[in-house]
Tab-separated table of C-alpha atoms in Angstrom:
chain	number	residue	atom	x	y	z
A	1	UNK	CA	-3.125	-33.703	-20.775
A	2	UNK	CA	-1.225	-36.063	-18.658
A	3	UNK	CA	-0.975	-39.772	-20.368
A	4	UNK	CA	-0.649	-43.001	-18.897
A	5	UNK	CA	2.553	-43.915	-20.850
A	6	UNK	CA	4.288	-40.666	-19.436
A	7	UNK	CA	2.938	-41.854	-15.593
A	8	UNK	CA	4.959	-45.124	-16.336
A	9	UNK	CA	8.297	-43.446	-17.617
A	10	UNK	CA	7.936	-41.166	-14.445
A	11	UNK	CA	7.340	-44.202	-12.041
A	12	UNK	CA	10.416	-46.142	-13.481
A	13	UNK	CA	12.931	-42.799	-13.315
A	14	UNK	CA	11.213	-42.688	-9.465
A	15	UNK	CA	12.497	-46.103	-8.349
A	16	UNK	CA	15.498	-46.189	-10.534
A	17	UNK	CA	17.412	-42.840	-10.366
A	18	UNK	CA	18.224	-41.842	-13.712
A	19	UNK	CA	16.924	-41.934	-17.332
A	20	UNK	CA	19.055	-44.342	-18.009
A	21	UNK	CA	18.172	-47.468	-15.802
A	22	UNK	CA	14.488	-46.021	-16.395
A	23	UNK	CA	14.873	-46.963	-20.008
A	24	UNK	CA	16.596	-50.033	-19.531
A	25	UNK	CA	13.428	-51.172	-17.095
A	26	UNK	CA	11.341	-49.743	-19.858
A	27	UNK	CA	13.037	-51.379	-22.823
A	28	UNK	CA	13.571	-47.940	-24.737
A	29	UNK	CA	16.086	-45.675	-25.382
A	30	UNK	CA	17.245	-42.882	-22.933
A	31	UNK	CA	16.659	-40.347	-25.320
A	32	UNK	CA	12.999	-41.514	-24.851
A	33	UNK	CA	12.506	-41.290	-21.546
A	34	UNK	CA	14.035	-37.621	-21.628
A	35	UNK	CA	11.322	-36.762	-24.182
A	36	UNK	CA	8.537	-38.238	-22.029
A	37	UNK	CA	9.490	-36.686	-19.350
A	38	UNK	CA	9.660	-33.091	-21.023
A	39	UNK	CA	6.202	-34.006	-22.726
A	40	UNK	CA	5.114	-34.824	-18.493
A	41	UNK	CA	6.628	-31.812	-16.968
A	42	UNK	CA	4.828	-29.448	-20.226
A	43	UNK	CA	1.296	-31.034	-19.816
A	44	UNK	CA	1.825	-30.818	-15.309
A	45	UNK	CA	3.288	-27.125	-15.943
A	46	UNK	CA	5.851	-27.564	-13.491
A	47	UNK	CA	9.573	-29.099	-12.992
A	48	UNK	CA	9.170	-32.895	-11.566
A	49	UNK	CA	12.556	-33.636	-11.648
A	50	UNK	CA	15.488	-32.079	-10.575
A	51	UNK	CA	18.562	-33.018	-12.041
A	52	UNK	CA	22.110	-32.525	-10.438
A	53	UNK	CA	25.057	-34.110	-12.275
A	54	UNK	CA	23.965	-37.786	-12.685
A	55	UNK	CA	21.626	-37.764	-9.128
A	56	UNK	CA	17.860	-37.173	-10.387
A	57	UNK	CA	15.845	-35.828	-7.494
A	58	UNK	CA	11.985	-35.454	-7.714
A	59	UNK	CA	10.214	-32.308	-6.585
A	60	UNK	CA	7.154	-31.918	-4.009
A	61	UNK	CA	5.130	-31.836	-7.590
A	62	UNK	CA	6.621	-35.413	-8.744
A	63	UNK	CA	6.313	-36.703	-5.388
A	64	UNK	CA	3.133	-36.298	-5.280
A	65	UNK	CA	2.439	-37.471	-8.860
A	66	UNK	CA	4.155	-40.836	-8.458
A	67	UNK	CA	1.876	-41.011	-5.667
A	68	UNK	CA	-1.403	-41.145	-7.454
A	69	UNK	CA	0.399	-42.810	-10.420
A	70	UNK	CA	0.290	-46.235	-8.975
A	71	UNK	CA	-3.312	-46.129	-8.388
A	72	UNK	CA	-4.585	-44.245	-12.153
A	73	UNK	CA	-1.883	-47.096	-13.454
A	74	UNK	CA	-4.147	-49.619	-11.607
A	75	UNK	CA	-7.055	-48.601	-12.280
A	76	UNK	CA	-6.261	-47.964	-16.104
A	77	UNK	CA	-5.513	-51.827	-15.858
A	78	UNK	CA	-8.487	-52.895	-14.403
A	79	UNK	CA	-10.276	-50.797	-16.603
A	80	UNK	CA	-8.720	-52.286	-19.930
A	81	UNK	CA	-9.570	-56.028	-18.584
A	82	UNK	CA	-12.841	-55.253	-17.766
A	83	UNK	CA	-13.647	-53.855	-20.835
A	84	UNK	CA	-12.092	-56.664	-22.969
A	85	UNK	CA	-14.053	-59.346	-20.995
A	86	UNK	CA	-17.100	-57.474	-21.448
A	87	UNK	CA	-16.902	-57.320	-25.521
A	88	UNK	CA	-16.431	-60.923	-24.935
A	89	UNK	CA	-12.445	-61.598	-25.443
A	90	UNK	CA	-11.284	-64.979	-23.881
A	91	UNK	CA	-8.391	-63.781	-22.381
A	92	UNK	CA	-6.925	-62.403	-19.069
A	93	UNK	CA	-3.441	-61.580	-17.548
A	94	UNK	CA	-2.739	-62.189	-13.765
A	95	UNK	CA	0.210	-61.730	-12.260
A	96	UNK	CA	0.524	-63.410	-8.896
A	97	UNK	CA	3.106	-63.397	-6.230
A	98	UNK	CA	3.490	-66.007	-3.579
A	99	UNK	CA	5.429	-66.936	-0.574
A	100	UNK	CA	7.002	-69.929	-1.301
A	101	UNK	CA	5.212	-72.614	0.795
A	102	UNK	CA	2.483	-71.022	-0.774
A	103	UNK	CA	3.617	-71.502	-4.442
A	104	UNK	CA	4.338	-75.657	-3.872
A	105	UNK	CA	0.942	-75.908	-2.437
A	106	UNK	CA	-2.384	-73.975	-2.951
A	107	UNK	CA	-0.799	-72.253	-5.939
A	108	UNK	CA	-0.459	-75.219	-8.377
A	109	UNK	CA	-3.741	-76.398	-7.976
A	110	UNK	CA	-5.471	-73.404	-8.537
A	111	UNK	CA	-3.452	-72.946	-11.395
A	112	UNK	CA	-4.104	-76.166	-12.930
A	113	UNK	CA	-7.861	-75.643	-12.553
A	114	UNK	CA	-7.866	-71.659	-13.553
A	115	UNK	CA	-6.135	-73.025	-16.867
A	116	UNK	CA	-8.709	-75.597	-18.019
A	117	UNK	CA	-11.605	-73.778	-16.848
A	118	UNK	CA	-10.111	-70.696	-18.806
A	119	UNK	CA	-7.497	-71.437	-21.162
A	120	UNK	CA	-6.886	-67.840	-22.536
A	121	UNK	CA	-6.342	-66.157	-19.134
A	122	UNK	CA	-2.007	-66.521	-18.729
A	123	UNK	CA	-0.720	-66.471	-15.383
A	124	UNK	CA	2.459	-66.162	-14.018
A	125	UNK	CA	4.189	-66.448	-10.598
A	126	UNK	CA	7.280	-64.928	-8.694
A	127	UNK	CA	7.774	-65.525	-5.243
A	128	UNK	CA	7.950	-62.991	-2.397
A	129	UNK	CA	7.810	-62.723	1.140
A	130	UNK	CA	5.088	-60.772	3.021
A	131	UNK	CA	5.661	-57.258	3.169
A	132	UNK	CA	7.709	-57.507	-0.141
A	133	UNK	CA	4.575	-59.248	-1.581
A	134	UNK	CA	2.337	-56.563	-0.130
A	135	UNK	CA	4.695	-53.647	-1.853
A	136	UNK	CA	4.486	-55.259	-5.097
A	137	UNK	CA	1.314	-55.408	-5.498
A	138	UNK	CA	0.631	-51.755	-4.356
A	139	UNK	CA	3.237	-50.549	-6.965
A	140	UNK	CA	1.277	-51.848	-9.610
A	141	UNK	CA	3.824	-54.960	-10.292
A	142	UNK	CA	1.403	-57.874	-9.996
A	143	UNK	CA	-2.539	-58.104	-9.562
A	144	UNK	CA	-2.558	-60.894	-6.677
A	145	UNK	CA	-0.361	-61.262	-3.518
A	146	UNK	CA	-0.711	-64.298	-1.399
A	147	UNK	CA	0.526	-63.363	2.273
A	148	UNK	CA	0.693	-63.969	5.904
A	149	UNK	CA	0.253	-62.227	9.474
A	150	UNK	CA	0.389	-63.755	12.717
A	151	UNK	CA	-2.202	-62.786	15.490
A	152	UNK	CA	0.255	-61.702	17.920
A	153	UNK	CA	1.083	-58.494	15.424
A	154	UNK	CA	1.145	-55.391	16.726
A	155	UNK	CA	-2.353	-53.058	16.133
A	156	UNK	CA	-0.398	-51.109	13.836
A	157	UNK	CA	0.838	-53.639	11.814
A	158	UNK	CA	-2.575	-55.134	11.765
A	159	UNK	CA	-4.024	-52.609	9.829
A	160	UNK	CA	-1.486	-52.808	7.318
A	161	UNK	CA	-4.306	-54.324	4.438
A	162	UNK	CA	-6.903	-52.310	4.988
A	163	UNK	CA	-6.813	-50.473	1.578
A	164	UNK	CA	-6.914	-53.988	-0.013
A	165	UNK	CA	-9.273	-56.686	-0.931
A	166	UNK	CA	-8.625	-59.256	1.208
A	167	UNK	CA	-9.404	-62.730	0.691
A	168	UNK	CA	-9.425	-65.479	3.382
A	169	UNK	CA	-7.829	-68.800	2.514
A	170	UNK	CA	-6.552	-70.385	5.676
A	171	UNK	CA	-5.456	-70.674	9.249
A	172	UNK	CA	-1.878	-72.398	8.948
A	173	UNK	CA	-1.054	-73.766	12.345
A	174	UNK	CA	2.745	-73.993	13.307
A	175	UNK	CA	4.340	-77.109	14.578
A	176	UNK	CA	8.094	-78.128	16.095
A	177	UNK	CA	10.858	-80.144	13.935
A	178	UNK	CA	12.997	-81.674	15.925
A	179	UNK	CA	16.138	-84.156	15.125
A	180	UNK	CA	14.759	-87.852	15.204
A	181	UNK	CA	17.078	-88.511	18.257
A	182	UNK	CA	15.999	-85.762	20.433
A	183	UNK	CA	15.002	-86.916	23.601
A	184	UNK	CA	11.609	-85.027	23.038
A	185	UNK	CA	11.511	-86.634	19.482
A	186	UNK	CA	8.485	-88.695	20.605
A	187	UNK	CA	6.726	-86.189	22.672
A	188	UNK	CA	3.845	-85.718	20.618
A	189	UNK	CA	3.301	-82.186	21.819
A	190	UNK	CA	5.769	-79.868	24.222
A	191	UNK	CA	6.027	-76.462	25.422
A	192	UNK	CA	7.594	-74.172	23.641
A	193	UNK	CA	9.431	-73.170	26.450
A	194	UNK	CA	10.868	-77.029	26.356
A	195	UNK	CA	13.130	-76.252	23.355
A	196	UNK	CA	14.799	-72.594	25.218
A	197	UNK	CA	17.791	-74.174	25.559
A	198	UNK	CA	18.528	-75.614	21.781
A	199	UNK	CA	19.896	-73.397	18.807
A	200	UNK	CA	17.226	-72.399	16.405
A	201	UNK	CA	16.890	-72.167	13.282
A	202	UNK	CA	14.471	-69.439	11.859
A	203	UNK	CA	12.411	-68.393	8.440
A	204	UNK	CA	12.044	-65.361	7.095
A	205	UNK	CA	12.123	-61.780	8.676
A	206	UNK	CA	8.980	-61.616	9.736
A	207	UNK	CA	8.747	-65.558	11.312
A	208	UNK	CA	12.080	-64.780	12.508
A	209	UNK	CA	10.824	-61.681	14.436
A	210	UNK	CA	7.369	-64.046	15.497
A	211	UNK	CA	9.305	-66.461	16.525
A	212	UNK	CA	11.601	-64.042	19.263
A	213	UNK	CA	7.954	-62.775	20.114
A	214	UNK	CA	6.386	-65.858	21.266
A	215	UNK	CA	9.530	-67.084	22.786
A	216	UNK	CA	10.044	-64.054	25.006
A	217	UNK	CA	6.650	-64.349	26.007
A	218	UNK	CA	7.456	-67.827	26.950
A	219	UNK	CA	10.427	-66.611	28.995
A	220	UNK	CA	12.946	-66.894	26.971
A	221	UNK	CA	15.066	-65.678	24.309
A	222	UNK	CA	15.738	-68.226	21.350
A	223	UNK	CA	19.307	-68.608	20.048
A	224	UNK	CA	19.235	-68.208	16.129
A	225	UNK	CA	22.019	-70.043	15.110
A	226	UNK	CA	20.765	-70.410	11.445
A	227	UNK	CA	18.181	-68.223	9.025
A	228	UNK	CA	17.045	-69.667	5.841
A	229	UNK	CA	13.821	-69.178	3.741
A	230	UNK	CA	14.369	-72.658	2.301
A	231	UNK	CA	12.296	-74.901	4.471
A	232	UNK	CA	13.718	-78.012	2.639
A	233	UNK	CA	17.265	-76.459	3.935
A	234	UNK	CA	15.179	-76.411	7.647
A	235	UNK	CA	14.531	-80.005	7.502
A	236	UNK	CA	18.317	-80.618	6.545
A	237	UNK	CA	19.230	-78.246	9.267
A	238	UNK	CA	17.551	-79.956	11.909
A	239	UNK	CA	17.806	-83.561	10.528
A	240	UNK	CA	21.925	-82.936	10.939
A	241	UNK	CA	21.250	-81.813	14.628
A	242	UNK	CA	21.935	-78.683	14.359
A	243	UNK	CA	18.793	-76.728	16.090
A	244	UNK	CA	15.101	-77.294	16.416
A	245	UNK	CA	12.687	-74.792	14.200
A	246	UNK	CA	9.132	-73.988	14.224
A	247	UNK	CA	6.975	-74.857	10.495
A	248	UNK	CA	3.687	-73.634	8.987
A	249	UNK	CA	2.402	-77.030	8.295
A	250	UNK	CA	1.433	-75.848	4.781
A	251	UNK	CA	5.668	-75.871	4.190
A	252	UNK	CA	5.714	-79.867	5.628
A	253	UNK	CA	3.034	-80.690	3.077
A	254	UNK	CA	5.501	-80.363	0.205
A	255	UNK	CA	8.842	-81.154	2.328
A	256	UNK	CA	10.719	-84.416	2.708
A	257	UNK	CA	11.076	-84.587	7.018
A	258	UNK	CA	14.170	-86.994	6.337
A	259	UNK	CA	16.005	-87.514	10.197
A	260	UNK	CA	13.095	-84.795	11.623
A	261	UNK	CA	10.259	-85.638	13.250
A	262	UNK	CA	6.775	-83.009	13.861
A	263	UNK	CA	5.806	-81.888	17.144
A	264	UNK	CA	2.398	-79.924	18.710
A	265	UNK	CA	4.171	-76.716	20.436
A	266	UNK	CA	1.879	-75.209	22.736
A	267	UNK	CA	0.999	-72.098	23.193
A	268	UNK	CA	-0.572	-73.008	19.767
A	269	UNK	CA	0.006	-70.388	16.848
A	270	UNK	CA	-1.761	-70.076	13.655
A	271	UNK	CA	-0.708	-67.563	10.505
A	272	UNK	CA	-3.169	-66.091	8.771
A	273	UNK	CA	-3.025	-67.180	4.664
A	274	UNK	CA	-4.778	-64.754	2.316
A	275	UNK	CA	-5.020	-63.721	-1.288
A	276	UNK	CA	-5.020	-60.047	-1.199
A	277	UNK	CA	-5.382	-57.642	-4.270
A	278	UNK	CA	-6.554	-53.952	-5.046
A	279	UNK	CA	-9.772	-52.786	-5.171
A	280	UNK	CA	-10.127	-51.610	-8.914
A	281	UNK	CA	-8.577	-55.333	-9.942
A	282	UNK	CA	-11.317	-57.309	-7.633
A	283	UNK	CA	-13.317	-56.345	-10.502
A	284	UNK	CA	-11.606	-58.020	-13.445
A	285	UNK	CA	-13.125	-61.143	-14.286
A	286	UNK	CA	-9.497	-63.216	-14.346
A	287	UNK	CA	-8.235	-61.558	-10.986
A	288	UNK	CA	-11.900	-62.580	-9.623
A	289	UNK	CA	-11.596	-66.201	-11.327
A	290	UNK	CA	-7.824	-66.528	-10.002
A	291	UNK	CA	-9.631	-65.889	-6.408
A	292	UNK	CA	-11.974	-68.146	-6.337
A	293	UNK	CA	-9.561	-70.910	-7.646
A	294	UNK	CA	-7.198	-69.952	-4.885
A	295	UNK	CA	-9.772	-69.902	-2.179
A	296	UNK	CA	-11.217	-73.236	-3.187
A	297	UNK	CA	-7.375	-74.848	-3.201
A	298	UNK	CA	-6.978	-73.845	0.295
A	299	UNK	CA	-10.455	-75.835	0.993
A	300	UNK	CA	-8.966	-78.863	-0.027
């Protein structure tokens, strides 16, 4: 009989390499992991591993085992919380990842309220970018994943949720920062195509590869002088005069625009904000509770 605990020692060997690093991820001794594994490979009756010097190889049978491991992991989860909840324990665990403009705004206040509406449930946060967030949270790492798409992605990358749960939370319209001295400081709105000839200074990958996007299409090809995922670093950036950048506005809510001022770029683009999770955890009452709290932040 293949058992959970042997799924997770083969998952860690999977993304690590070697018994070793598996059973430092797993906090047990190599030894351990080697006997897990033999107890795996017995109950599968066949070889998942193959091992060559200190490389550690899977075969088409472990492949395809680490495959469905994720989801039985999952699943097992969900199944565990469920079942506690039902016989009426006051307690949850929810592991959440964020981007990071997420995490200093709808994240704290959902938090706050999640806590004194359920005091046992413990939640805690690391921050990610979108994929990154996405992977995590389809490896079995965390139970929630707050991300972000823009409209303009490709069909193929649109579809790129549609095994998940996908929660709505907000339309998060982009706007320029400018230096206070610009001569188009006090615009009020421009083109986007006004700003072609300044440096730029860009987010993360994937607003770094919207932002090329919707500048070509604009006619023009934006010089990327600076990349940060530090928005407070953007303001400083462009409050030194050294580029222009384009902002969700849900970063500027929790951002000091010291020597930048906000413009209305047109065309106008909006990111899609949602709280996205698996379909066997939808069903545990804290994942469901940490949803709702999330969706009614983004209300506010």
């Amino acid at each position: 009989m293949i058992e959970a605990r042997h799924l997770r020692v083969l998952r860690a060997v999977a993304a690590t390499g070697s018994f070793s690093a598996a059973a430092r991820e797993l906090g047990c001794t190599q030894p351990a992991v080697s006997q897990q594994m033999k107890a795996l490979e017995g109950a599968a009756g066949t070889p998942l591993l193959i091992r060559s010097g200190r490389e550690m190889r899977l075969t088409e049978a472990g492949r395809a085992l680490v495959r469905h491991a994720t989801g039985i992991l999952a699943g097992l989860t969900a199944a565990e919380e469920e079942v506690a909840a039902i016989a009426g324990l006051r307690a949850g665990r929810v592991r959440l990842v964020s981007f990071p403009s997420g995490s200093s705004t709808l994240v704290p206040m959902a938090l706050a309220e999640l806590r004194a509406a359920h005091p046992g449930t413990r939640v805690s946060l690391v921050e990610a970018e979108p994929p990154g967030s996405v992977e995590l949270l389809r490896s079995g790492d965390c139970e929630i994943a707050l991300a972000f798409r823009y409209p303009q992605m490709s069909e193929e990358a649109s579809g790129e949720w549609d095994d998940l749960v996908l929660r709505p939370l907000l339309n998060d319209r982009l706007v320029g920062v400018v230096p206070e001295g610009h001569k188009l400081a006090g615009a009020g709105a421009v083109g986007i195509a006004e700003l072609g000839g300044e440096p730029w200074i860009a987010g993360c990958p994937r607003c770094r590869g919207h932002l090329v996007e919707v500048c070509e299409s604009e006619g023009f090809t934006p010089r990327i002088d600076f990349a940060t995922d530090d928005y407070p670093t953007v303001i400083g950036l462009v409050g030194a005069g050294l580029g222009v950048a384009v902002l969700p506005e849900l970063a500027l809510e929790s951002v000091r625009t010291k020597g930048a001022t906000t413009l209305e770029v047109e065309p106008a683009v909006r990111r899609e904000v949602v709280a996205l999770t698996l379909p066997d955890l939808a069903r545990v009452p804290a994942v469901a509770a940490t949803l709702d709290r999330l969706e009614q932040a983004a209300r506010r």
